Amino acid sequence: MVQVRYTRNLFLRGICVIYLFAFLSFYIQIPGLYGDNGILPARTQLDLKGRTPLFQKLRQKPTLLWFAPYFGLNIEYMLDVLSLIGIALSFVGFISQKFCIAFVFALLWLLYYSLYQIGQTFMWFQWDVLLLEAGFLCILVAPFCYSQRGKISTPSDVVTFWTVRWLLFRLMFSSGVVKLTSGCPIWWKLDALNIHFESQCIPTPLAWYAHHLPAWFLRFTTVIVNIIELVIPFLFFFPNRKVRIIAFYTQVFLQIHIIATGNYNFFNFLTICLCISLLDDHFFYKRKSKNDSYNIIKYFSTILCILVYGGIFYATYIYYNLRLSDNWTIQSNIAFTQDQFDYILSRAIPLSIHIGVVSLAFTIANAIVVSLLTIKGIQNKIFATFVTIFYTAAVCFVFAISIVPYATLHHTYNSTIPIQLRQMQGKVEYLHLVNSYGLFRRMTGVEGRLEVIIEGSNNIDGPWKEYEFLYKPGNVNNSLPFVAPHQPRLDWQMWFAALGTYHQNPWLMSLAYRLLRGQPEILALMNNVENPFPEKPPRYIKASLYRYHYTPWSQSWNKQAWWSREKIGEYFPIFSHDHPPLIEYLSKMKIIQDKPVYKVINEPLKLLLDSIRSLVHKIEASLFLWGVFTAGCTIIVTSYNNSVLKKK
């Protein structure tokens, strides 16, 4: 039997790290985003004073926040409690394998799902639902009890761990498919990376340099991205482990480069954790064998691996029309049409599902055989077989309902999904156990990235002073940040807002009002060091739309500015804090309240929560996240050294 004990444990601890990043990042932003004086107060989502029975409330919106009155807290403080519990649980799971059990992961999933329920537009991201799906799978993958399944590998482990590989396949393949099915000419011309590094939400300093790489190289890199996302995922289920290991390296290679050039919070770190499912314990504990038959198998395995990837390279050469020009540059262009790709996709999706069925069936059969033949003792055999069958049923259910969102990649196959399967998936859809994925469907910023610049003034005729955000581009001289794995959700939404109008982003009206009131919770999400109105908030506020471009490479050695920009026009008109339509709209949305909806009566707990927040808010968010992670690593290393000394 393939051993995955160490691999599984590494994956579980990795997910604990991701949960830790997610809860920490969310906790830091609670007052400004969801507090009573935040942009989208969480209290607008839940009516704590309503007379509706608790059970019915939980059915309407399942979240632990309904229990706030039982703790004598309002929703804002209950958000703090849930986040801090999530931080504590994920941290102990990170530093100790003993806490990586199903019960802990069930709590982590429930806590994050509770936060997601009131997240509104600031949590409508694919990585949030990806974490929910991966977190749910951890409940199946994790040992029920550490003493029983934590120290040894059981037959059911390979079955449950297979679901992680299937999730990774759907994530990567879907991300590759949507780029071409969208019909975006930028992707079809292989010019996406010529634009991406400049137009992405929060670029890193390395993105500036990547943007200035030769155009032919960026086009060739786009080809590599297509192959890694469209072709390599099918090798996740290849029976040859060397093929799978190289697939692992290609996926991690892509994710590391994305991390280096873009701040996509915990998303790429989570994807790397999912990639661990391509490995087994033999990857970490290599044993040399003098057996001739083993060496022959290893030899043929290497040849097969070369043939597989050689075939992929040849297909890439043909279908992307790769050629070496006279000046030693690689020229490339897509050699197939959209209709041809649509036809291939209509065959590839059912093929991938059939591959998944065969792979899962083989994994299940192998696990049952191991349960019956290798487990010693009749009672142990019966118990192991029962556990394997139980987890097999759960895995088959997850696999079946995952086909529904996955099939949406192609309209023809999507119409063939049985209605019974759709109904089964529909009953649990609100839990986000399975989801559809597909990032960077269409490229934006073809003519430069758009940015909304908010300005304030004490006189309607000016002068106007700009508000600076912590991470998103504003002042052209501000350096580009490294902020991942923290996700500054306000900065992210400002990027999306620039792609539309303020009518499509009504939360901007709340942001404008809070700035006019000088709310410290909101200012904490922005660059307080460069606050243009440190003593008193402005009387008027407006927003303008700008187009940004990176400064040219010629300025790289004497660079004072990272960006150049030009004003396009008005984004939203001038508002004042007593602007009647603004007040009326925010009152209607229950964002403005005359008095607290629910008063906090648990003063000791409130005082404790306030003390914790007063300590945390003094540290920059990304540094805080990495500081907590470093502390966890230090504890792990210290514990390991102590255990080694005790053995001596």
XYZ file of C-alpha atoms in Angstrom:
648
model
C 0.000 0.000 0.000
C 1.188 3.511 -0.808
C 2.115 5.231 2.441
C 0.799 8.779 2.868
C 1.026 9.243 6.636
C 3.816 11.818 6.584
C 2.484 13.446 3.423
C -1.001 13.686 4.882
C 0.294 15.166 8.125
C 2.356 17.736 6.227
C -0.718 18.715 4.230
C -2.850 19.095 7.357
C -0.305 21.280 9.089
C 0.012 23.336 5.927
C -3.745 23.927 5.918
C -3.486 24.996 9.559
C -0.966 27.622 8.454
C -3.363 28.823 5.754
C -6.201 29.034 8.262
C -3.864 30.948 10.565
C -3.090 33.486 7.844
C -6.765 33.787 6.899
C -8.049 34.314 10.442
C -5.258 36.748 11.336
C -5.804 38.802 8.193
C -9.552 38.898 8.770
C -9.213 39.777 12.456
C -7.024 42.788 11.742
C -9.645 44.289 9.421
C -12.824 43.610 11.415
C -13.384 47.137 12.849
C -12.880 48.913 9.534
C -14.820 46.476 7.376
C -17.497 44.973 9.628
C -17.537 46.954 12.869
C -20.420 49.188 13.876
C -18.539 52.091 12.295
C -17.152 50.009 9.446
C -17.811 50.155 5.732
C -20.288 47.245 5.688
C -21.298 46.639 9.313
C -21.975 42.982 10.047
C -24.958 43.990 12.180
C -26.892 44.727 8.978
C -26.755 41.018 8.141
C -28.170 39.686 11.420
C -31.091 40.801 13.545
C -30.066 39.840 17.063
C -33.160 41.422 18.624
C -35.596 39.571 16.416
C -37.992 37.127 18.041
C -37.337 34.435 15.469
C -36.294 31.149 17.142
C -32.562 30.472 17.111
C -32.955 27.285 15.095
C -34.793 29.144 12.346
C -32.165 31.891 12.337
C -29.455 29.284 11.872
C -31.355 27.790 8.961
C -31.732 31.179 7.280
C -28.088 32.175 7.764
C -25.948 29.485 9.402
C -23.329 31.300 11.449
C -22.079 31.148 15.020
C -22.565 34.913 15.259
C -26.162 34.259 16.298
C -24.775 33.197 19.681
C -23.408 36.694 20.400
C -26.216 37.589 22.858
C -25.472 34.443 24.876
C -21.969 35.819 25.482
C -23.251 39.314 26.232
C -21.610 40.694 23.085
C -22.650 42.470 19.927
C -21.768 41.130 16.485
C -18.523 43.098 16.148
C -17.086 41.657 19.346
C -18.401 38.207 18.467
C -16.446 38.460 15.221
C -13.367 39.066 17.352
C -14.138 36.000 19.463
C -14.623 33.696 16.478
C -11.481 34.989 14.780
C -9.355 34.616 17.905
C -10.611 31.068 18.458
C -9.765 30.295 14.835
C -6.309 31.800 15.288
C -5.697 29.747 18.433
C -6.902 26.453 16.934
C -4.975 26.867 13.689
C -1.834 27.874 15.576
C -1.843 24.807 17.831
C -2.571 22.641 14.783
C 0.417 24.220 13.075
C 2.852 23.634 15.930
C 1.589 20.209 17.030
C 0.425 17.261 14.957
C -1.663 16.084 17.910
C -4.209 18.809 17.183
C -4.516 17.983 13.479
C -7.610 15.870 14.012
C -11.024 15.886 12.387
C -12.746 17.659 15.285
C -10.331 20.605 15.165
C -10.712 20.947 11.398
C -14.486 20.790 11.741
C -14.304 23.708 14.169
C -11.959 25.654 11.891
C -14.292 25.145 8.949
C -17.323 26.178 10.990
C -15.575 29.307 12.263
C -14.437 30.458 8.829
C -17.811 29.636 7.317
C -19.462 31.736 10.029
C -17.266 34.690 9.095
C -17.857 34.123 5.395
C -21.609 34.367 5.944
C -21.390 38.061 6.802
C -18.384 38.831 4.588
C -20.468 40.402 1.819
C -18.528 41.871 -1.103
C -15.227 41.843 0.787
C -15.228 38.039 0.950
C -16.602 37.181 -2.467
C -13.314 35.768 -3.659
C -12.498 32.349 -5.054
C -9.780 31.747 -2.483
C -12.279 32.111 0.352
C -14.529 29.370 -1.029
C -11.432 27.359 -1.970
C -10.358 27.454 1.669
C -13.836 26.348 2.709
C -13.720 23.405 0.299
C -10.167 22.430 1.227
C -11.024 22.859 4.894
C -13.996 20.544 4.553
C -11.823 17.907 2.886
C -9.452 18.156 5.841
C -12.266 16.887 8.058
C -12.216 13.695 5.979
C -8.439 13.530 5.591
C -7.536 14.209 9.223
C -7.439 11.334 11.728
C -10.533 11.067 13.872
C -8.326 10.529 16.889
C -4.578 11.088 16.910
C -3.813 7.975 18.923
C -5.644 5.784 16.421
C -4.779 7.213 13.013
C -2.166 9.848 13.690
C 0.877 7.629 14.119
C 0.269 5.051 11.411
C -1.194 5.084 7.937
C -4.551 3.352 7.572
C -6.105 2.036 4.341
C -8.730 4.786 4.263
C -6.066 7.513 4.244
C -5.288 7.079 0.558
C -9.005 7.286 -0.257
C -9.657 10.533 1.604
C -6.378 12.074 0.474
C -7.398 11.414 -3.133
C -10.115 14.072 -2.824
C -7.443 16.732 -2.357
C -5.839 15.706 -5.636
C -9.212 15.920 -7.378
C -9.737 19.423 -5.973
C -6.287 20.452 -7.207
C -7.119 19.103 -10.654
C -10.398 21.015 -10.859
C -8.750 24.216 -9.649
C -5.843 24.176 -12.087
C -7.650 22.787 -15.128
C -10.575 25.188 -14.677
C -8.178 28.119 -14.352
C -6.616 27.168 -17.663
C -9.887 26.493 -19.468
C -11.651 29.767 -18.643
C -8.778 31.782 -20.060
C -9.524 30.415 -23.526
C -13.282 29.810 -23.329
C -13.767 33.470 -22.395
C -12.672 34.372 -25.914
C -10.420 37.074 -24.490
C -8.191 38.146 -27.413
C -5.326 38.905 -25.048
C -5.096 35.272 -23.977
C -5.512 33.986 -27.515
C -2.739 36.284 -28.737
C -0.522 35.122 -25.838
C -0.113 38.737 -24.723
C -1.601 38.253 -21.246
C 1.644 38.498 -19.284
C 2.639 41.607 -21.216
C -0.301 43.223 -19.406
C -0.761 41.178 -16.247
C 2.207 42.388 -14.207
C 1.102 46.002 -14.580
C -2.659 45.532 -14.283
C -2.909 43.037 -11.394
C -4.411 44.205 -8.130
C -1.382 44.722 -5.888
C 1.897 44.061 -7.717
C 5.157 43.374 -5.913
C 8.431 45.177 -6.728
C 9.472 42.197 -8.862
C 6.387 42.708 -11.024
C 7.858 45.981 -12.293
C 10.938 44.140 -13.520
C 8.921 41.217 -14.900
C 6.810 43.660 -16.904
C 9.929 44.923 -18.675
C 11.111 41.497 -19.783
C 11.256 41.030 -23.580
C 7.835 40.622 -25.174
C 8.795 37.329 -26.838
C 9.826 35.885 -23.480
C 6.543 36.907 -21.838
C 4.614 35.328 -24.721
C 6.588 32.111 -24.318
C 5.930 32.225 -20.566
C 2.210 32.493 -21.317
C 2.529 29.277 -23.316
C 4.144 27.608 -20.294
C 1.293 28.803 -18.070
C -1.241 27.328 -20.493
C 0.522 23.962 -20.507
C 0.872 23.863 -16.721
C -2.822 24.611 -16.259
C -4.386 22.769 -19.202
C -2.242 19.679 -19.796
C -0.204 18.870 -16.691
C -3.292 18.443 -14.423
C -4.224 15.264 -16.311
C -0.956 13.770 -15.083
C -2.077 14.136 -11.463
C -3.721 10.716 -11.823
C -0.975 9.075 -13.868
C 0.028 5.707 -12.353
C 3.745 6.505 -12.627
C 4.864 8.392 -9.505
C 7.809 10.077 -11.258
C 5.379 11.655 -13.682
C 3.310 12.915 -10.754
C 6.363 14.264 -8.945
C 7.408 16.310 -11.973
C 3.809 17.535 -12.195
C 4.176 18.602 -8.562
C 7.315 20.578 -9.364
C 5.676 22.332 -12.317
C 2.701 23.429 -10.232
C 4.851 24.672 -7.362
C 7.103 26.426 -9.876
C 4.109 28.371 -11.187
C 2.801 29.250 -7.727
C 6.182 30.496 -6.496
C 6.505 32.812 -9.469
C 3.002 34.162 -8.849
C 3.890 34.773 -5.196
C 7.056 36.601 -6.244
C 5.285 38.970 -8.628
C 1.805 39.407 -7.149
C 0.184 39.770 -3.741
C -2.573 37.163 -3.871
C -2.848 36.714 -0.106
C -2.939 33.055 0.998
C -4.258 31.721 -2.325
C -0.989 30.514 -3.835
C 0.209 29.145 -0.504
C -3.033 27.175 -0.293
C -2.522 25.865 -3.826
C 0.970 24.674 -2.899
C -0.546 22.815 0.050
C -2.976 21.110 -2.324
C -0.022 20.091 -4.503
C 1.276 17.956 -1.624
C -1.445 15.455 -2.570
C 0.683 14.521 -5.604
C 3.369 13.105 -3.327
C 3.694 10.101 -1.033
C 5.912 9.209 1.903
C 8.524 7.689 -0.388
C 9.216 11.207 -1.655
C 10.437 12.203 1.808
C 11.956 8.907 2.938
C 13.865 7.489 -0.008
C 15.208 3.999 0.439
C 17.905 2.465 -1.689
C 17.259 -1.033 -2.942
C 19.725 -3.526 -4.363
C 16.924 -5.632 -5.801
C 17.477 -6.073 -9.544
C 13.760 -6.144 -10.329
C 13.300 -2.879 -8.449
C 16.109 -1.251 -10.430
C 14.600 -2.465 -13.706
C 11.214 -1.014 -12.764
C 12.899 2.235 -11.812
C 14.711 2.298 -15.153
C 11.539 1.773 -17.182
C 9.724 4.283 -14.993
C 12.286 6.908 -15.936
C 11.941 6.084 -19.629
C 8.140 6.350 -19.387
C 8.460 9.707 -17.653
C 10.741 10.992 -20.417
C 8.315 9.777 -23.073
C 5.318 11.431 -21.403
C 6.914 14.827 -20.970
C 8.661 14.551 -24.308
C 5.248 14.050 -25.883
C 3.917 17.121 -24.091
C 6.875 19.166 -25.275
C 6.335 18.010 -28.858
C 2.609 18.774 -28.703
C 3.429 22.226 -27.340
C 5.853 22.762 -30.206
C 3.127 21.878 -32.719
C 0.020 23.484 -31.225
C 1.742 26.672 -30.119
C 3.817 26.953 -33.268
C 7.101 27.397 -31.409
C 10.065 28.398 -33.530
C 13.499 29.870 -33.055
C 14.040 33.106 -34.951
C 17.263 34.370 -36.475
C 17.960 36.606 -33.471
C 17.705 33.611 -31.095
C 14.317 34.495 -29.677
C 11.444 32.033 -29.331
C 8.397 32.968 -31.375
C 5.014 31.486 -30.489
C 1.360 31.706 -31.403
C -1.667 29.476 -30.900
C -2.089 27.140 -33.872
C -5.665 26.041 -33.130
C -8.964 27.902 -33.371
C -11.593 28.591 -30.740
C -13.938 26.084 -32.380
C -11.242 23.423 -32.284
C -10.561 24.146 -28.631
C -14.280 23.973 -27.874
C -14.432 20.555 -29.532
C -11.401 19.301 -27.593
C -12.874 20.639 -24.364
C -16.182 18.863 -24.997
C -14.173 15.619 -25.043
C -11.679 16.516 -22.321
C -14.220 17.195 -19.565
C -15.975 13.798 -19.715
C -12.568 12.159 -20.204
C -11.259 13.805 -17.036
C -14.307 12.632 -15.087
C -13.820 9.086 -16.371
C -10.160 9.263 -15.393
C -11.241 10.433 -11.962
C -13.717 7.563 -11.638
C -11.108 4.968 -12.637
C -8.460 6.479 -10.368
C -10.844 6.658 -7.419
C -12.127 3.125 -8.030
C -8.583 1.765 -8.105
C -7.723 3.666 -4.921
C -10.817 2.358 -3.141
C -10.243 -1.219 -4.300
C -6.637 -1.081 -3.160
C -7.665 0.271 0.249
C -10.286 -2.449 0.764
C -7.857 -5.192 -0.278
C -5.284 -3.857 2.159
C -7.926 -3.746 4.909
C -8.817 -7.383 4.323
C -5.398 -8.879 3.651
C -2.744 -6.941 5.533
C -4.480 -5.917 8.762
C -3.860 -8.487 11.475
C -6.657 -9.797 13.667
C -10.301 -10.409 12.762
C -11.616 -7.484 14.783
C -9.013 -5.127 13.331
C -9.848 -6.322 9.806
C -13.551 -5.719 10.337
C -12.959 -2.307 11.885
C -10.500 -1.209 9.168
C -12.849 -2.392 6.430
C -15.821 -0.629 8.017
C -13.848 2.630 8.353
C -12.667 2.358 4.749
C -16.214 1.794 3.490
C -17.490 4.721 5.567
C -14.899 7.121 4.188
C -15.387 5.687 0.704
C -19.071 6.599 0.845
C -18.214 10.148 1.943
C -15.576 10.529 -0.772
C -17.914 9.215 -3.471
C -20.542 11.734 -2.382
C -18.060 14.617 -2.573
C -16.782 13.448 -5.952
C -20.305 13.101 -7.338
C -21.524 16.559 -6.331
C -18.246 18.159 -7.487
C -19.098 17.134 -11.046
C -21.981 19.638 -11.114
C -19.926 22.862 -10.797
C -17.058 21.315 -12.755
C -19.334 20.528 -15.717
C -20.173 24.218 -16.142
C -16.858 24.570 -17.970
C -18.638 23.404 -21.124
C -22.277 24.039 -21.972
C -22.769 20.809 -23.917
C -21.596 18.475 -21.183
C -23.253 20.588 -18.513
C -26.649 19.855 -20.063
C -26.075 16.101 -19.661
C -25.725 16.154 -15.862
C -28.576 14.108 -14.307
C -31.212 16.171 -12.545
C -30.891 13.984 -9.443
C -27.210 14.884 -9.150
C -28.013 18.574 -9.550
C -30.643 18.363 -6.838
C -28.248 16.590 -4.501
C -25.594 19.255 -5.053
C -28.173 22.021 -4.759
C -29.146 20.916 -1.256
C -25.612 21.520 0.040
C -24.576 24.316 -2.313
C -24.884 26.965 0.403
C -22.184 25.157 2.399
C -19.608 25.589 -0.400
C -18.425 21.993 -0.052
C -17.645 22.017 -3.782
C -17.254 25.044 -6.026
C -16.448 26.155 -9.542
C -13.151 27.905 -10.191
C -11.407 29.884 -12.886
C -9.103 32.845 -12.326
C -8.094 35.606 -14.755
C -10.936 34.810 -17.124
C -10.395 38.049 -18.999
C -7.448 40.419 -18.900
C -8.068 43.994 -17.805
C -5.822 47.005 -18.090
C -4.978 46.632 -21.776
C -4.461 50.385 -22.033
C -3.112 50.733 -18.497
C -4.438 49.977 -15.035
C -7.325 52.054 -13.715
C -7.244 53.419 -10.184
C -9.818 55.274 -8.112
C -8.209 58.144 -6.216
C -10.232 59.562 -3.326
C -9.685 63.231 -2.490
C -10.855 65.481 0.312
C -11.081 69.233 0.775
C -12.411 71.819 3.198
C -13.500 74.014 0.321
C -15.675 72.870 -2.542
C -13.368 74.708 -4.943
C -10.247 73.027 -3.555
C -7.420 72.512 -3.065
C -8.025 68.759 -3.019
C -5.762 66.374 -1.129
C -5.458 62.688 -1.933
C -6.020 59.836 0.504
C -3.337 57.182 0.330
C -4.099 53.509 0.800
C -1.700 51.137 2.486
C -0.913 48.926 -0.481
C -2.707 49.796 -3.707
C -1.090 52.253 -6.145
C -1.764 55.901 -5.443
C 1.238 58.173 -5.071
C 3.438 57.340 -8.055
C 6.558 57.545 -5.871
C 5.397 55.001 -3.289
C 7.241 51.699 -3.598
C 5.439 48.486 -4.459
C 4.819 46.246 -1.428
C 5.174 42.610 -0.450
C 1.998 42.039 1.539
C 1.008 38.362 1.013
C -0.290 36.276 2.746
C -2.274 39.179 4.201
C -5.208 40.279 2.070
C -6.038 43.977 2.383
C -9.645 43.525 1.358
C -10.397 47.234 0.989
C -7.449 47.702 -1.377
C -8.626 44.706 -3.392
C -12.163 46.048 -3.711
C -10.836 49.442 -4.787
C -9.169 47.653 -7.709
C -12.468 46.040 -8.703
C -14.314 49.328 -8.225
C -12.078 50.989 -10.815
C -13.317 48.483 -13.404
C -16.923 49.650 -12.938
C -18.840 52.632 -11.590
C -19.651 53.704 -8.061
C -23.272 52.759 -8.748
C -22.064 49.162 -9.121
C -20.080 49.460 -5.878
C -22.464 51.018 -3.335
C -20.087 50.260 -0.460
C -18.016 53.196 -1.740
C -20.704 55.549 -0.466
C -20.222 54.131 2.999
C -16.453 54.547 2.677
C -16.884 58.175 1.609
C -19.210 58.877 4.536
C -16.846 57.271 7.056
C -13.947 59.341 5.741
C -16.049 62.492 6.023
C -16.680 61.545 9.642
C -13.010 60.772 10.231
C -13.755 57.288 11.584
C -10.501 55.901 13.042
C -11.571 52.334 12.179
C -11.552 53.240 8.485
C -8.394 55.303 8.636
C -6.641 52.283 10.176
C -7.199 50.456 6.873
C -5.505 53.297 5.010
C -2.142 55.019 5.116
C -2.397 56.978 8.358
C 1.169 58.210 8.045
C 0.189 60.193 4.953
C -3.296 61.150 6.173
C -4.035 64.487 4.462
C -6.422 65.477 7.273
C -4.789 64.326 10.522
C -6.541 66.797 12.824
C -10.016 67.155 11.367
C -11.824 65.296 8.569
C -12.561 67.184 5.350
C -15.886 68.853 4.644
C -16.062 67.483 1.116
C -14.936 64.335 -0.625
C -14.815 63.138 -4.225
C -13.113 60.479 -6.336
C -11.331 60.654 -9.664
C -10.359 57.928 -12.104
C -6.737 57.670 -13.233
C -4.861 55.467 -15.663
C -1.515 54.178 -14.406
C 1.486 52.809 -16.281
C 4.816 51.533 -15.042
C 7.674 53.926 -15.623
C 9.921 52.828 -18.520
C 12.973 50.613 -18.102
C 15.229 53.553 -18.952
C 14.488 54.962 -15.490
C 15.390 51.745 -13.671
C 18.816 52.940 -12.503
C 17.684 56.371 -11.413
C 14.109 55.628 -10.486
C 12.169 57.875 -8.152
C 8.708 56.932 -9.412
C 7.329 53.456 -10.036
C 4.334 54.761 -11.940
C 3.239 57.440 -14.338
C -0.419 58.394 -14.484
C -2.999 60.478 -16.272
C -6.400 61.633 -15.088
C -9.377 60.269 -16.998
C -12.195 62.064 -15.214
C -14.608 62.028 -12.305
C -15.434 58.726 -10.620
C -18.009 59.907 -8.111
C -19.188 63.477 -7.468
C -18.547 65.711 -4.490
C -20.232 64.659 -1.241
C -20.406 66.288 2.166
C -21.075 64.540 5.464
C -24.600 65.995 5.577
C -25.404 65.364 1.904
C -29.137 64.402 2.055
C -29.156 61.691 -0.668
C -26.049 60.109 0.866
C -27.535 60.090 4.367
C -30.839 58.746 3.080
C -29.174 55.926 1.157
C -26.920 54.833 4.040
C -29.803 55.007 6.504
C -31.906 52.844 4.219
C -29.064 50.313 4.080
C -28.902 50.444 7.928
C -25.255 51.456 7.743
C -25.956 54.626 9.721
C -27.580 54.078 13.110
C -28.661 56.596 15.732
C -27.894 54.312 18.663
C -26.344 50.876 19.161
C -28.642 48.083 18.017
C -27.348 45.688 20.650
C -25.455 46.837 23.717
C -22.482 44.875 25.051
C -23.177 43.720 28.603
C -20.197 41.410 29.145
C -17.758 44.107 30.218
C -14.874 41.818 31.359
C -14.794 40.002 28.024
C -15.148 43.296 26.160
C -12.192 44.713 28.083
C -10.092 41.649 27.258
C -10.942 41.852 23.550
C -10.167 45.577 23.476
C -6.798 44.932 25.120
C -5.862 42.304 22.544
C -6.825 44.582 19.678
C -4.911 47.524 21.122
C -1.772 45.386 21.005
C -2.351 44.025 17.510
C -3.231 47.258 15.713
C 0.222 48.700 16.405
C 1.896 46.204 14.059
C 1.748 46.311 10.263
C -0.515 43.488 9.080
C 1.850 41.486 6.864
C 4.647 41.729 9.438
C 2.238 40.543 12.102
C 1.237 37.499 10.051
C 4.827 36.530 9.326
C 5.761 37.212 12.939
C 3.153 34.754 14.226
C 4.260 32.210 11.624
C 7.900 32.637 12.637
C 6.949 32.172 16.284
C 5.236 28.910 15.369
C 8.295 27.715 13.453
C 10.485 28.574 16.438
C 8.280 26.516 18.749
C 8.402 23.557 16.338
C 12.197 23.670 16.054
C 12.630 24.054 19.809
C 10.291 21.137 20.514
C 12.113 18.970 18.002
C 15.511 19.780 19.491
C 14.227 19.014 22.984
C 12.845 15.656 21.845
C 16.186 14.779 20.244
C 18.044 15.664 23.437
C 15.684 13.503 25.511
C 16.312 10.515 23.250
C 20.047 10.938 23.730
